[in-house]
Short mmCIF file of C-alpha atoms in Angstrom, two decimals:
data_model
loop_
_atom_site.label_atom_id
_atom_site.label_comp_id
_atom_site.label_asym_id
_atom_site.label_seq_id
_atom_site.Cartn_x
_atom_site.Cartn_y
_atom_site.Cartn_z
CA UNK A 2 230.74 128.92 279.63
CA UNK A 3 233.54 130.57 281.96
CA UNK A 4 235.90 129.27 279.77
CA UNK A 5 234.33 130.06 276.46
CA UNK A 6 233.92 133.97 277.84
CA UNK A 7 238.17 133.94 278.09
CA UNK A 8 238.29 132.33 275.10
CA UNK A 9 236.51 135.05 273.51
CA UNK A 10 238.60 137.93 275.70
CA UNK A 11 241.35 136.54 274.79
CA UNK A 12 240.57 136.56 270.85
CA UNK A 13 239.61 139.92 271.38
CA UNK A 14 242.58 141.64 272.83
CA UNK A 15 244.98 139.67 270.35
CA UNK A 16 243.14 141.44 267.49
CA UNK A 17 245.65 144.06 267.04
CA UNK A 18 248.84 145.21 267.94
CA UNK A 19 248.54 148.55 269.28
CA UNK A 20 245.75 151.07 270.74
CA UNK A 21 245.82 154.16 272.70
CA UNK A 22 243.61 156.20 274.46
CA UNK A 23 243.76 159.85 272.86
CA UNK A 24 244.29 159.39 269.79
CA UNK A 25 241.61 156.35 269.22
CA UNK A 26 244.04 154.22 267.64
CA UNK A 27 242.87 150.42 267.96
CA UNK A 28 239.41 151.41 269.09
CA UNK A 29 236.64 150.24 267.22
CA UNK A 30 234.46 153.07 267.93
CA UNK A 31 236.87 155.57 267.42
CA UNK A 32 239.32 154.14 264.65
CA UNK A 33 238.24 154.96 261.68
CA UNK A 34 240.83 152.06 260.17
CA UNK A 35 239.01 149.38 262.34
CA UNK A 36 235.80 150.75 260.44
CA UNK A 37 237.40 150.65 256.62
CA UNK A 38 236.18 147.47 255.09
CA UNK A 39 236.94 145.48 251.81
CA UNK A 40 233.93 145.79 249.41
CA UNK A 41 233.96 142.52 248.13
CA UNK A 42 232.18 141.01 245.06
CA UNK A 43 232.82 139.86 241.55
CA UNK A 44 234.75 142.53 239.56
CA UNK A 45 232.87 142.88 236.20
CA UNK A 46 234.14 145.05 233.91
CA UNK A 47 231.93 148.25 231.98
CA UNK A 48 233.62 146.30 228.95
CA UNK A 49 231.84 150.09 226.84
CA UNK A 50 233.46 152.09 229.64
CA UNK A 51 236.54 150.62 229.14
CA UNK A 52 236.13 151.10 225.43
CA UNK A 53 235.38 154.87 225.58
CA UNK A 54 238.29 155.54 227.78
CA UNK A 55 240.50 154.09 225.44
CA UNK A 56 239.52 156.21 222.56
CA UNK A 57 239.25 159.58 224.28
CA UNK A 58 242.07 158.97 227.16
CA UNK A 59 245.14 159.07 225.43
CA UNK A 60 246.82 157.87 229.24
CA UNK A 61 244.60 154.56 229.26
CA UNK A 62 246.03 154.11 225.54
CA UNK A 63 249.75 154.32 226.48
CA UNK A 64 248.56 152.10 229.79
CA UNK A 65 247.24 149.24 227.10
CA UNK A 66 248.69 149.23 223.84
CA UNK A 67 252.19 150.82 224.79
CA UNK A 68 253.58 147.89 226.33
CA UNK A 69 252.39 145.46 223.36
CA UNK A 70 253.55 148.05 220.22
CA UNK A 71 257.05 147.55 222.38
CA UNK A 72 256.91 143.98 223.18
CA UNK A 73 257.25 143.28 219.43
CA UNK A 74 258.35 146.47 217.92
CA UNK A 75 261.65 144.25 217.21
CA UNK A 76 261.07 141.72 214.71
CA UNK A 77 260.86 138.07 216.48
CA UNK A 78 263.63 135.56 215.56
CA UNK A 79 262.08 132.11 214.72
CA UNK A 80 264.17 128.81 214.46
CA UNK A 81 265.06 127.81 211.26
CA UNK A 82 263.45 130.75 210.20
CA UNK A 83 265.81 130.31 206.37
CA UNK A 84 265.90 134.31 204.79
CA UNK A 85 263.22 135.05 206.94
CA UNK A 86 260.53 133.02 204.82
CA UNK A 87 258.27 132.05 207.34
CA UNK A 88 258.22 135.45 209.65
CA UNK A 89 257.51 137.31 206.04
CA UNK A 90 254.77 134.87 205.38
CA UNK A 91 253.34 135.64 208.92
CA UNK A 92 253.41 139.77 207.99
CA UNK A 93 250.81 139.07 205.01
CA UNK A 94 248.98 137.34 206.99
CA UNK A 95 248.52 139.70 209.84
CA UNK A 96 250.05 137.54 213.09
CA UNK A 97 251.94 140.36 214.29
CA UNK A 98 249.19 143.04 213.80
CA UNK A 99 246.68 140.20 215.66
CA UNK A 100 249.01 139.85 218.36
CA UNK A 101 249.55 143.33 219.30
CA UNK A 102 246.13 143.71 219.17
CA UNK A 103 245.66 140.85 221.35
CA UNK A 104 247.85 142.29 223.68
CA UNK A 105 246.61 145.57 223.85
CA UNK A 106 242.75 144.01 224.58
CA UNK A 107 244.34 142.13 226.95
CA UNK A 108 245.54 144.54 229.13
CA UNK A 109 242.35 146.71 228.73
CA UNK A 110 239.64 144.19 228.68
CA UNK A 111 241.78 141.28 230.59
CA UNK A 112 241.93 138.68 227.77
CA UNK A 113 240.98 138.59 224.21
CA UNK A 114 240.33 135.75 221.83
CA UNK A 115 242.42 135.17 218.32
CA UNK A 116 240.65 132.95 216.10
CA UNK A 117 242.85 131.60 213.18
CA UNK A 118 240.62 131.43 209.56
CA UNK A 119 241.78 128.28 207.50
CA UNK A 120 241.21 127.64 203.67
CA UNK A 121 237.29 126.52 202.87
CA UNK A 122 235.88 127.64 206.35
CA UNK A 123 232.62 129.42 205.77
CA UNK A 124 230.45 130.43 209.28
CA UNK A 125 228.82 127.15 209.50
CA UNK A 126 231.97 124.86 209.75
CA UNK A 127 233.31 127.09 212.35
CA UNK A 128 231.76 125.73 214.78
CA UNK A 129 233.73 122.15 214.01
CA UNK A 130 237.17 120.84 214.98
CA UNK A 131 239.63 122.21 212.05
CA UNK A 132 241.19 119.27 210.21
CA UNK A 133 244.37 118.40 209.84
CA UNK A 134 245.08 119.33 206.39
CA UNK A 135 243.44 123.15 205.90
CA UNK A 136 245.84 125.59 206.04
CA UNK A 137 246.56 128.94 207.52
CA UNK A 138 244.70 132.18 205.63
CA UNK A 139 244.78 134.71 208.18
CA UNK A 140 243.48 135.83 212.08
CA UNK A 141 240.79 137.62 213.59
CA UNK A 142 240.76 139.00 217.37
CA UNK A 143 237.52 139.59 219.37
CA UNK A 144 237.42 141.30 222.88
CA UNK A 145 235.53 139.79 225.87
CA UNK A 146 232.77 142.04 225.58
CA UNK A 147 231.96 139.95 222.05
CA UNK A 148 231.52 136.69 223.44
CA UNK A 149 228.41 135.34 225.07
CA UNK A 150 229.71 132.57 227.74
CA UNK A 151 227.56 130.24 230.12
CA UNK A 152 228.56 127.49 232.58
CA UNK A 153 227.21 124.97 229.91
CA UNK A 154 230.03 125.96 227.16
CA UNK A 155 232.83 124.79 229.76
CA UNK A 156 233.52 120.84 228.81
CA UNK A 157 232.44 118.43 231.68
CA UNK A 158 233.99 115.09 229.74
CA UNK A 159 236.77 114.39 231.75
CA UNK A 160 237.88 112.28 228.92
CA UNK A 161 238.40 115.10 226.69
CA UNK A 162 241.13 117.27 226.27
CA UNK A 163 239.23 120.56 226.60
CA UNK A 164 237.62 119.18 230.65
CA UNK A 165 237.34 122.40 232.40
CA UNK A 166 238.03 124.62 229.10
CA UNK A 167 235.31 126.22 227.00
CA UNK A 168 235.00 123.79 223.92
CA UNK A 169 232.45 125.99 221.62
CA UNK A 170 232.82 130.00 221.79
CA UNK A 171 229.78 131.89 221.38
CA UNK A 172 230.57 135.39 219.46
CA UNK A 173 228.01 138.25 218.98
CA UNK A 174 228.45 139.69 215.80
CA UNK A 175 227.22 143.41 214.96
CA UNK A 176 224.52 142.18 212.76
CA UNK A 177 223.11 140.08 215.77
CA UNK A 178 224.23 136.82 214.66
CA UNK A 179 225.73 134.19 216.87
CA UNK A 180 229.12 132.94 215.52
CA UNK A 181 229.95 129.69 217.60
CA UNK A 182 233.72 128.43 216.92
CA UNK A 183 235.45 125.47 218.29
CA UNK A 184 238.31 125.82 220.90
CA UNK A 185 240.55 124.19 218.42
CA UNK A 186 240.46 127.46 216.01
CA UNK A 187 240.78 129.65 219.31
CA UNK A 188 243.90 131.13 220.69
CA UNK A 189 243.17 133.06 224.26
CA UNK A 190 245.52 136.01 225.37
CA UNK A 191 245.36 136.04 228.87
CA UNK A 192 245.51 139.32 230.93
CA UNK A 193 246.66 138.71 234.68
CA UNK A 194 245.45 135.65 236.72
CA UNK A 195 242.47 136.58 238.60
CA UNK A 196 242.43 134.55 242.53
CA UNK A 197 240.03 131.25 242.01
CA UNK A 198 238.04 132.74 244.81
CA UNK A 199 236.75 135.14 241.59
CA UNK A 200 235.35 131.75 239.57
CA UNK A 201 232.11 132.87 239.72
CA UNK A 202 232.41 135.30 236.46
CA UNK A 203 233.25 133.46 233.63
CA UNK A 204 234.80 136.08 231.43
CA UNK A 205 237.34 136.57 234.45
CA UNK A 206 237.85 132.86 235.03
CA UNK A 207 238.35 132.50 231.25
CA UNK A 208 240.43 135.65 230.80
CA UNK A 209 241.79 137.28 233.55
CA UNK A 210 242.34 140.92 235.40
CA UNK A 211 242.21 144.18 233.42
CA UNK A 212 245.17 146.68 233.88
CA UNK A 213 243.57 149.40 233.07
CA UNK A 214 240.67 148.68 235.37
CA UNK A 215 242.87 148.05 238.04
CA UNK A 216 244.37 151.51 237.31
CA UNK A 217 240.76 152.61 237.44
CA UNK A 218 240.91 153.91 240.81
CA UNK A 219 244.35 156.49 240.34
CA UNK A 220 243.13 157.31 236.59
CA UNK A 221 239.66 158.84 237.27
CA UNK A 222 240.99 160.85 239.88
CA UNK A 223 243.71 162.76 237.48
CA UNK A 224 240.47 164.44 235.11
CA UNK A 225 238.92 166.35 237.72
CA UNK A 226 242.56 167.56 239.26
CA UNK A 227 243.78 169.26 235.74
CA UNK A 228 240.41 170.38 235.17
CA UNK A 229 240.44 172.06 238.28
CA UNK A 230 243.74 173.70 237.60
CA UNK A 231 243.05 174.40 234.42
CA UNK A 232 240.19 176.70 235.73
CA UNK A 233 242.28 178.03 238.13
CA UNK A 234 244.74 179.16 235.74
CA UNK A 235 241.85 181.07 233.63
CA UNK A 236 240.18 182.97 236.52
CA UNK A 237 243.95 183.55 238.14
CA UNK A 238 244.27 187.49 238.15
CA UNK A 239 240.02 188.38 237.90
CA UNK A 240 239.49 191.89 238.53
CA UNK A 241 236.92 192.97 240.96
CA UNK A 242 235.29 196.13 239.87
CA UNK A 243 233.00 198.16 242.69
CA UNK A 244 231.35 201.24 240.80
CA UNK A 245 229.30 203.27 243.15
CA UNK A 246 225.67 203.93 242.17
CA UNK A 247 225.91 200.69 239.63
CA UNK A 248 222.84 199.93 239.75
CA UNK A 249 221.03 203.02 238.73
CA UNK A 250 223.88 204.05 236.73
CA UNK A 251 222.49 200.83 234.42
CA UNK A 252 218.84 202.06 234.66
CA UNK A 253 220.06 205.22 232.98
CA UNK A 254 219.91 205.39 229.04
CA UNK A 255 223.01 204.42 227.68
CA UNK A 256 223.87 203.11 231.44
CA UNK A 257 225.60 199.85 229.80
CA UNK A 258 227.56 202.15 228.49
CA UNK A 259 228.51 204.38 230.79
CA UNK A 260 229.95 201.65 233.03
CA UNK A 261 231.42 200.08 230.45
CA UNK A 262 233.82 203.11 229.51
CA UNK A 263 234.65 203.46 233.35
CA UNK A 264 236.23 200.11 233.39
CA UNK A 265 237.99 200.34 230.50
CA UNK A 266 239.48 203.94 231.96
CA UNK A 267 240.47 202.14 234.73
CA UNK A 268 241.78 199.00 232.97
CA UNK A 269 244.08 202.09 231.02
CA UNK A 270 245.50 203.26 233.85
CA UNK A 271 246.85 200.02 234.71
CA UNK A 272 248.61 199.19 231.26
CA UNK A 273 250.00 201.97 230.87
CA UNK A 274 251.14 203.25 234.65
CA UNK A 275 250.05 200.45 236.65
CA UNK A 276 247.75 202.59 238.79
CA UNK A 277 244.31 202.81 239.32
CA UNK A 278 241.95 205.80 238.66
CA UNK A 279 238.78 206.09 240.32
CA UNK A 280 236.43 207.60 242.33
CA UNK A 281 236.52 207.89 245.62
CA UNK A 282 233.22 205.62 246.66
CA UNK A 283 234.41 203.22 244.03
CA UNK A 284 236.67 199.17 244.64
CA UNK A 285 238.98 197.60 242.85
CA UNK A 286 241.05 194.49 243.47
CA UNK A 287 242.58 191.70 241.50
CA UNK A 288 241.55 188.03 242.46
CA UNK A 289 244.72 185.34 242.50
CA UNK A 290 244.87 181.88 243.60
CA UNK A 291 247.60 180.36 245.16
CA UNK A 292 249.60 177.74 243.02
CA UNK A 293 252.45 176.97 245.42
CA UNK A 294 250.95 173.16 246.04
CA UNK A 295 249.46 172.69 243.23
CA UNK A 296 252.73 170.96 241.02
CA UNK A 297 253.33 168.75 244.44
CA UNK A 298 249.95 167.81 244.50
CA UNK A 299 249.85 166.90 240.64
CA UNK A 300 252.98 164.78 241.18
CA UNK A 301 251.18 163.02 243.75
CA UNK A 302 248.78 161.65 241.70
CA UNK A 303 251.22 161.13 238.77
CA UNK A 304 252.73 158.60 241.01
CA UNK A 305 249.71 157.42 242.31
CA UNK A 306 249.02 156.04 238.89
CA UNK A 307 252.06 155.20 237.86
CA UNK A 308 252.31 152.66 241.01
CA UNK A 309 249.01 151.08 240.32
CA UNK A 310 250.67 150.62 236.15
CA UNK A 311 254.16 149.57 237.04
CA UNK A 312 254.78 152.14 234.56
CA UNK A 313 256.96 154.90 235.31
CA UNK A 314 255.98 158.67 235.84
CA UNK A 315 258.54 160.00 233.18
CA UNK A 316 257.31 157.42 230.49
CA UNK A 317 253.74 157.34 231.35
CA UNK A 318 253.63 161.43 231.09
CA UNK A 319 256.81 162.32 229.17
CA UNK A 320 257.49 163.81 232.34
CA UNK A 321 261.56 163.70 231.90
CA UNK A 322 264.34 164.39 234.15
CA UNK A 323 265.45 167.78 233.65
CA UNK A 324 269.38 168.79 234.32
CA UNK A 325 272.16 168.63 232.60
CA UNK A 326 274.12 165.55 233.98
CA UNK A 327 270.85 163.84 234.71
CA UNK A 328 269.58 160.69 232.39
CA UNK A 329 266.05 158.72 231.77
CA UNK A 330 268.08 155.24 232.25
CA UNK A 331 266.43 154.19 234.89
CA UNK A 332 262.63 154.55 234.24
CA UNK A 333 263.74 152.99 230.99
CA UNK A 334 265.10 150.07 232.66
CA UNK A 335 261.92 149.59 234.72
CA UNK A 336 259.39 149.80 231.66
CA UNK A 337 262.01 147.33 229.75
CA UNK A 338 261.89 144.67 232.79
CA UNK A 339 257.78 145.56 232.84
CA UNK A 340 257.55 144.95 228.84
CA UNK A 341 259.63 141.85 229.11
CA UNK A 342 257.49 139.91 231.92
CA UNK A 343 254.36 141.10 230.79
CA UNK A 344 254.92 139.36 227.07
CA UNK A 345 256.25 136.45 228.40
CA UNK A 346 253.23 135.98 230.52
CA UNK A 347 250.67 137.26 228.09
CA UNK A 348 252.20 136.69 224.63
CA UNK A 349 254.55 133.84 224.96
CA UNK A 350 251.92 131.10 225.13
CA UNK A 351 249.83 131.80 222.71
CA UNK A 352 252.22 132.67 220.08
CA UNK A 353 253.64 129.66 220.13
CA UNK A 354 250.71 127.71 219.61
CA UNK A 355 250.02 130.08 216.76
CA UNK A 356 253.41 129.48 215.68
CA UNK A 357 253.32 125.77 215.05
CA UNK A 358 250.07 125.68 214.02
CA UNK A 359 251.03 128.05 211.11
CA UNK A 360 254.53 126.14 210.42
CA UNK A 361 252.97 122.64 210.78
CA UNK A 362 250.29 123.44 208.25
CA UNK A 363 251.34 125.71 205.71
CA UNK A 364 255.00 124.68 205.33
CA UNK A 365 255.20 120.70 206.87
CA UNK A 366 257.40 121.39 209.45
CA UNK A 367 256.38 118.96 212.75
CA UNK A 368 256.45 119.59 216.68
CA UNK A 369 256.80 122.58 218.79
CA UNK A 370 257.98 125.46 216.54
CA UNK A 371 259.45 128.08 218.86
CA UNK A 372 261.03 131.81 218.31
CA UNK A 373 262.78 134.39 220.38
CA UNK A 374 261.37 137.72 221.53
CA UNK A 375 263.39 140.82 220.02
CA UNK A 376 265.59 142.82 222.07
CA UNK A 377 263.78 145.65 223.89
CA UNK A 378 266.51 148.51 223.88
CA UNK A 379 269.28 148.82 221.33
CA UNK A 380 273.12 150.21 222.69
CA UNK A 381 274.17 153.87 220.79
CA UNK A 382 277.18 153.94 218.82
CA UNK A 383 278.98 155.40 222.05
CA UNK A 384 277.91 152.80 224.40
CA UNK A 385 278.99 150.45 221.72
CA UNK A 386 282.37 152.25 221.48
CA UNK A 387 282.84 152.23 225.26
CA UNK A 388 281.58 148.43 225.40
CA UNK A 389 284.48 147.99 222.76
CA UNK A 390 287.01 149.56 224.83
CA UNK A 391 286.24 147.75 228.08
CA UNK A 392 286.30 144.62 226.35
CA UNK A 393 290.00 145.15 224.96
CA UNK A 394 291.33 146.54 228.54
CA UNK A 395 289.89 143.07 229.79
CA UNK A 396 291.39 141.05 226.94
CA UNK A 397 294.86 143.12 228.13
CA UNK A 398 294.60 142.17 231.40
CA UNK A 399 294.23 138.55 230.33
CA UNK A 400 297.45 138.42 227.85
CA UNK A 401 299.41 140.26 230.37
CA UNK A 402 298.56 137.53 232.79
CA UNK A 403 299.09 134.74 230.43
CA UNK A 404 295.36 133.41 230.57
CA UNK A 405 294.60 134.32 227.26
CA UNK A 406 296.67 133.70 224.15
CA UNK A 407 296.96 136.26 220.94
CA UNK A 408 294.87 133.79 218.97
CA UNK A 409 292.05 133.32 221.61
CA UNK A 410 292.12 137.33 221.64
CA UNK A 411 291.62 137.53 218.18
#
């Protein structure tokens, strides 16, 4: 027992680092950081919130759809791709409008589900494996909050190749109707991995994290700031009027009246020689707020959210860098190196399978059919001409040192 009692002591005072006395630092019944918990439990997204905010929050739009419209605002190049037949074909179809959609669902709901519509598929055949002869007629995407998902949809056959996938997807239609479609019409867009510790919500198991929700936290706070300022700003300069005898100057007739032609005298006088003229019993003063913290404290929550995005302040607000030697390069390079992770985690995947399932259909071309993601920034003609020159001065260099003949120059 004496031993367990040290045991314990000992756990006890290797808790934490530091404590003092004074300030309460360390002490559980003092600290208020030894009495700021985790709130844990299964993060399930207001899928309607979410929705709402998208349409009326132009912020939570650039937050989900920006990086997708960028992530394939440059056309993709696909291999063997001969006069651009095949990435035409995909246009009419509407791949790329599915897949920024996709995208953009993705990163507001946490996933969203493609399902590719082949020739001769009416509602009832959906629901079977797609041969291997029906061809490629077009996409549609559905968001999370669509599909109705229970432990028995995920496939138990360990001999299959959909074990510990869902095999049938159950989607509620606005009519009511159930659509069920089989896993091999389905392409899922992923949003971030969500910790296996959160398996017990399917749509977060199947899916993944929302951004914006994530972003929840910084975002809801920014509304009531600017609405508070924004009031501020109106009732900056109010003028206090004290009449003497206001009261029973109103009970008189034509009292409204009366007062209301004293104000305006004095409201004269200070328009046209900024002085006030009044009687002696009677106030006036002018009501002003003080702004001098507000623009720090607005920044402060601009870069709140912006660390909880990954997207920066000056791109997320148009907030750019003012001065005259001063450039945007480097927020640009941060949102470029966001963009270009994000759709190789997100689109990547399922593009490809959409790829080849399009090219080995529709135009009988076999195996893995793969493509390359368009360039995210494009050089100006003067970078261009200053690229130019740097790469002559090297090729100078070179010659002069006899590594490099006029031919391999040329």
């Amino acid at each position: 027992m004496a031993q367990d009692s040290i045991q314990n002591e000992i756990m006890y005072l290797s808790d934490g680092a530091y404590a003092n006395f004074m300030t309460g630092l360390g002490n559980e019944s003092m600290d208020k950081d030894e009495h700021t918990f985790v709130k844990c439990g299964v993060p399930t997204p207001n899928y309607r919130a979410l929705s709402a905010q998208y349409a009326k929050d132009g912020i939570v739009k650039k937050i989900a759809r920006g990086p997708a419209v960028k992530a394939l605002k440059t056309p993709i190049v696909i291999n063997d791709d001969e006069n651009d037949k095949t990435f035409k074909a995909l246009s009419r179809l509407g791949f790329f409008r599915a897949c920024r959609n996709a995208g953009t669902w993705a990163r507001l709901y946490g996933g969203a589900l493609v399902v590719t519509l082949f020739e001769g598929d009416g509602d009832a055949k959906l629901e079977e494996p797609v041969d291997d002869k029906s061809k490629v007629v077009g996409y549609r995407v559905y968001t999370p909050g669509r599909l109705l998902i229970t432990e028995s949809d995920i496939c138990s056959d360990k001999e299959s190749k959909w074990f510990g996938k869902i095999k049938v997807f159950t989607i509620q239609l606005r009519n009511g109707i159930q659509l069920k479609v089989h896993a091999s019409r389905c392409h899922i867009f992923k949003g971030e991995d969500a910790p296996d510790m959160l398996d017990d919500d399917l749509l977060t198991y199947v899916f993944g994290l929302s951004d914006v929700e994530q972003a929840n936290v910084a975002l809801k706070k920014l509304p009531p700031a600017f609405g508070s300022i924004s009031n501020m700003l109106q009732e900056n300069g109010l003028s206090v009027f004290g009449l003497n005898g206001f009261s029973a100057m109103l009970a008189m007739e034509g009292g409204v009246a009366k007062a209301r032609e004293r104000m305006n005298l004095i409201k004269l006088g200070i328009s046209s020689m900024r002085g006030v003229v009044q009687d002696k019993e009677d106030t006036f003063e002018m009501k002003s707020h003080s702004m001098s913290d507000v623009p720090e404290s607005v920044k402060m929550l601009m870069s709140y959210l912006s660390g909880c995005t990954d997207i920066p302040v000056s791109i997320l607000f148009g907030n750019m860098v003012s001065g005259l030697s001063s450039t945007n390069d480097g927020d640009i390079r941060q949102y470029n190196d966001m963009v270009e992770q994000w759709r190789t985690d997100c689109l990547y995947e399922p593009m490809v399978e959409m790829l080849t399932e399009y090219r080995n259909r529709n135009e009988g071309k076999q195996g893995i059919q793969d493509f390359s993601f368009g360039e995210l920034s494009h050089s100006t003609e003067s970078e261009k001409a200053d690229l130019f020159e740097k790469r002559v001065n090297s090729c100078k260099s070179l010659y002069e040192i006899g590594s490099l003949s006029p031919k391999e120059i040329r």
